[in-house]
Amino acid sequence: MPFELPTLPYADTALEPYYSAKTFSFHHGKHHKAYVDNLNKLLSGSPFEAASLEEIILATAGDGTKVGFFNNAAQVWNHTFFWHCMTPGGGGRPTGELAERIDAAFGSYEKFAEQFKAAAVGRFGSGWAWLVLDGDALKIISTPNAETPMTQGKTALLTVDVWEHAYYLDYQNRRPDFVQTFLDQLVNWEFVAQNLAQAK
Ligand code: MN3
């Protein structure tokens, strides 16, 4: 079965003014869709026709002869995950056990936010910043291009897309402003807490 472009988990206007419908029309409607379409073209007649997205990602990671499969499959996964990392009325501090885990790992929410922002802003070129579970430890990492934490055996809890296409229409060259707004107004902490609970 070919993969399909998943629908957004909210209306394309739901995150305005922080993330616009115009950005979604390109980022979801064109970029994410292109990764799905490209992957489906590659899959047709390939050994991965019946594989899940995760199986394709793990089977092709680091294989120089399967870069197209990896890049498109990982970008389909990363974008689907990223949409769920945002929610209307989101952002600010997490609560409950997640807040305690973040305090324990980073010292405070402020220190977490500082490190997450540094990872996102400091990623040269295109990529992603992540909060991950690595063994038993919460860590902040960034990955280039389509790279995704599962290939390093880490569980993704939260991500922000820092490819220019993710923010240029709303924030132009101001990546730090986008990342700060993501933290203050958009993060779906309920989704992050679910990811942590399921990883246990
Ligand atoms: Mn993107």
Short mmCIF file of C-alpha atoms and ligand atoms in Angstrom, two decimals:
data_model
loop_
_atom_site.label_atom_id
_atom_site.label_comp_id
_atom_site.label_asym_id
_atom_site.label_seq_id
_atom_site.Cartn_x
_atom_site.Cartn_y
_atom_site.Cartn_z
CA MET A 1 0.00 0.00 0.00
CA PRO A 2 1.38 3.40 -0.85
CA PHE A 3 1.88 5.87 1.98
CA GLU A 4 -0.53 8.76 2.29
CA LEU A 5 -0.02 12.34 3.38
CA PRO A 6 -1.52 12.41 6.89
CA THR A 7 -3.97 15.21 7.61
CA LEU A 8 -2.88 17.87 10.09
CA PRO A 9 -4.09 17.18 13.66
CA TYR A 10 -5.74 20.66 13.71
CA ALA A 11 -7.10 23.19 11.21
CA ASP A 12 -4.42 24.91 9.13
CA THR A 13 -5.41 28.22 10.75
CA ALA A 14 -5.34 26.84 14.32
CA LEU A 15 -1.81 27.96 15.16
CA GLU A 16 -2.09 31.50 13.84
CA PRO A 17 -0.54 33.98 14.33
CA TYR A 18 2.45 31.87 15.38
CA TYR A 19 2.39 29.41 12.47
CA SER A 20 0.32 30.49 9.50
CA ALA A 21 -2.02 28.66 7.14
CA LYS A 22 0.20 29.92 4.34
CA THR A 23 3.19 28.17 5.89
CA PHE A 24 1.15 24.96 6.30
CA SER A 25 0.03 25.19 2.66
CA PHE A 26 3.67 24.92 1.60
CA HIS A 27 5.21 22.95 4.47
CA HIS A 28 2.47 20.30 4.74
CA GLY A 29 0.77 20.66 1.36
CA LYS A 30 3.93 20.75 -0.76
CA HIS A 31 7.09 19.74 1.16
CA HIS A 32 5.61 16.91 3.26
CA LYS A 33 3.50 15.77 0.30
CA ALA A 34 6.58 15.68 -1.95
CA TYR A 35 8.38 13.37 0.52
CA VAL A 36 5.34 11.04 0.49
CA ASP A 37 5.07 11.10 -3.31
CA ASN A 38 8.81 10.57 -3.82
CA LEU A 39 8.85 7.67 -1.36
CA ASN A 40 5.91 6.00 -3.10
CA LYS A 41 7.66 6.29 -6.48
CA LEU A 42 10.80 4.68 -5.06
CA LEU A 43 8.86 1.91 -3.30
CA SER A 44 7.03 0.70 -6.35
CA GLY A 45 8.72 -2.56 -7.36
CA SER A 46 11.35 -2.30 -4.58
CA PRO A 47 12.06 -4.79 -1.77
CA PHE A 48 10.41 -2.34 0.66
CA GLU A 49 6.93 -2.40 -0.90
CA ALA A 50 5.37 -4.07 2.16
CA ALA A 51 7.57 -2.45 4.80
CA SER A 52 6.47 0.04 7.43
CA LEU A 53 7.93 3.53 7.48
CA GLU A 54 10.07 2.66 10.52
CA GLU A 55 11.33 -0.52 8.84
CA ILE A 56 12.36 1.42 5.73
CA ILE A 57 14.15 4.07 7.84
CA LEU A 58 16.06 1.53 9.93
CA ALA A 59 16.91 -0.69 6.94
CA THR A 60 18.30 2.14 4.79
CA ALA A 61 20.03 4.37 7.38
CA GLY A 62 23.71 4.80 6.56
CA ASP A 63 23.40 2.89 3.26
CA GLY A 64 24.88 5.08 0.56
CA THR A 65 23.00 3.15 -2.15
CA LYS A 66 19.60 3.86 -0.55
CA VAL A 67 19.86 7.56 0.28
CA GLY A 68 16.65 8.42 -1.57
CA PHE A 69 14.63 5.85 0.38
CA PHE A 70 16.12 7.01 3.67
CA ASN A 71 15.75 10.74 3.09
CA ASN A 72 12.14 10.57 1.94
CA ALA A 73 11.00 7.97 4.50
CA ALA A 74 12.69 9.77 7.39
CA GLN A 75 11.28 13.11 6.30
CA VAL A 76 7.77 11.63 6.10
CA TRP A 77 8.19 10.33 9.66
CA ASN A 78 9.81 13.52 10.99
CA HIS A 79 7.10 15.81 9.60
CA THR A 80 4.20 13.65 10.79
CA PHE A 81 5.80 13.66 14.26
CA PHE A 82 6.47 17.42 14.12
CA TRP A 83 2.82 18.36 13.42
CA HIS A 84 1.83 16.56 16.63
CA CYS A 85 4.52 18.45 18.57
CA MET A 86 2.45 21.63 18.14
CA THR A 87 -1.04 22.45 19.40
CA PRO A 88 -3.29 25.51 19.69
CA GLY A 89 -2.74 27.09 23.10
CA GLY A 90 0.49 25.15 23.55
CA GLY A 91 3.92 26.13 24.78
CA GLY A 92 5.20 27.26 28.13
CA ARG A 93 5.99 24.88 30.92
CA PRO A 94 5.23 21.18 31.04
CA THR A 95 3.49 19.81 34.13
CA GLY A 96 3.46 16.67 36.23
CA GLU A 97 5.99 13.88 35.87
CA LEU A 98 7.35 15.33 32.62
CA ALA A 99 8.17 18.62 34.38
CA GLU A 100 9.97 16.68 37.13
CA ARG A 101 11.95 14.67 34.57
CA ILE A 102 12.97 17.87 32.74
CA ASP A 103 14.02 19.55 35.99
CA ALA A 104 16.02 16.47 36.98
CA ALA A 105 17.73 16.19 33.59
CA PHE A 106 18.48 19.84 32.86
CA GLY A 107 18.24 21.63 36.21
CA SER A 108 15.13 23.67 35.40
CA TYR A 109 12.67 24.40 32.59
CA GLU A 110 14.68 27.55 31.79
CA LYS A 111 17.88 25.54 31.35
CA PHE A 112 16.04 22.99 29.19
CA ALA A 113 14.66 25.81 27.01
CA GLU A 114 18.09 27.43 26.72
CA GLN A 115 19.71 24.14 25.60
CA PHE A 116 16.88 23.25 23.21
CA LYS A 117 17.06 26.68 21.62
CA ALA A 118 20.85 26.48 21.33
CA ALA A 119 20.55 23.08 19.58
CA ALA A 120 17.91 24.42 17.16
CA VAL A 121 19.62 27.71 16.40
CA GLY A 122 23.09 26.16 16.25
CA ARG A 123 22.17 23.48 13.69
CA PHE A 124 24.06 24.74 10.63
CA GLY A 125 21.96 24.49 7.47
CA SER A 126 18.92 22.20 7.51
CA GLY A 127 17.82 19.82 10.21
CA TRP A 128 15.98 19.25 13.44
CA ALA A 129 16.36 19.77 17.20
CA TRP A 130 15.00 17.05 19.49
CA LEU A 131 14.25 16.13 23.05
CA VAL A 132 14.93 12.39 23.17
CA LEU A 133 14.98 9.52 25.59
CA ASP A 134 18.40 7.84 25.40
CA GLY A 135 18.27 4.74 27.59
CA ASP A 136 16.88 6.25 30.77
CA ALA A 137 18.13 9.78 30.17
CA LEU A 138 16.40 12.81 28.65
CA LYS A 139 18.77 14.51 26.21
CA ILE A 140 18.69 17.33 23.68
CA ILE A 141 20.24 16.60 20.30
CA SER A 142 20.12 18.03 16.81
CA THR A 143 20.26 16.11 13.56
CA PRO A 144 21.18 17.27 10.04
CA ASN A 145 18.86 17.06 7.03
CA ALA A 146 16.56 14.01 7.30
CA GLU A 147 18.42 12.27 10.15
CA THR A 148 16.13 11.00 12.88
CA PRO A 149 16.82 9.74 16.45
CA MET A 150 15.51 6.18 15.94
CA THR A 151 18.59 5.33 13.85
CA GLN A 152 20.71 6.07 16.95
CA GLY A 153 18.46 3.92 19.14
CA LYS A 154 16.94 7.00 20.77
CA THR A 155 13.24 7.69 21.24
CA ALA A 156 11.95 11.03 19.94
CA LEU A 157 9.85 12.95 22.47
CA LEU A 158 9.73 16.44 20.88
CA THR A 159 11.09 18.05 17.75
CA VAL A 160 11.26 21.36 15.97
CA ASP A 161 11.94 21.56 12.24
CA VAL A 162 14.63 24.14 11.51
CA TRP A 163 14.82 23.73 7.75
CA GLU A 164 14.26 27.22 6.30
CA HIS A 165 10.99 26.03 4.70
CA ALA A 166 9.65 25.50 8.24
CA TYR A 167 9.75 29.16 9.20
CA TYR A 168 10.78 31.46 6.34
CA LEU A 169 7.29 32.68 5.35
CA ASP A 170 6.44 33.66 8.94
CA TYR A 171 9.85 34.53 10.40
CA GLN A 172 12.12 35.10 7.35
CA ASN A 173 15.73 34.69 8.53
CA ARG A 174 14.84 34.94 12.26
CA ARG A 175 15.24 31.28 13.25
CA PRO A 176 15.78 32.21 16.95
CA ASP A 177 12.40 34.01 17.01
CA PHE A 178 10.69 30.96 15.49
CA VAL A 179 12.24 28.59 18.03
CA GLN A 180 11.38 30.90 20.94
CA THR A 181 7.77 31.16 19.71
CA PHE A 182 7.65 27.37 19.28
CA LEU A 183 8.66 26.98 22.95
CA ASP A 184 6.43 29.76 24.29
CA GLN A 185 3.26 29.25 22.20
CA LEU A 186 3.21 25.95 20.31
CA VAL A 187 4.72 22.94 22.11
CA ASN A 188 2.22 20.12 22.68
CA TRP A 189 3.46 18.92 26.10
CA GLU A 190 0.64 16.37 26.30
CA PHE A 191 2.05 14.66 23.19
CA VAL A 192 5.57 14.76 24.68
CA ALA A 193 4.29 13.19 27.92
CA GLN A 194 2.50 10.47 25.91
CA ASN A 195 5.71 9.70 24.00
CA LEU A 196 7.63 9.42 27.29
CA ALA A 197 4.96 7.18 28.84
CA GLN A 198 4.93 4.87 25.79
CA ALA A 199 8.73 4.64 25.76
CA LYS A 200 8.85 3.12 29.25
MN MN3 B 1 10.08 20.57 7.05
#
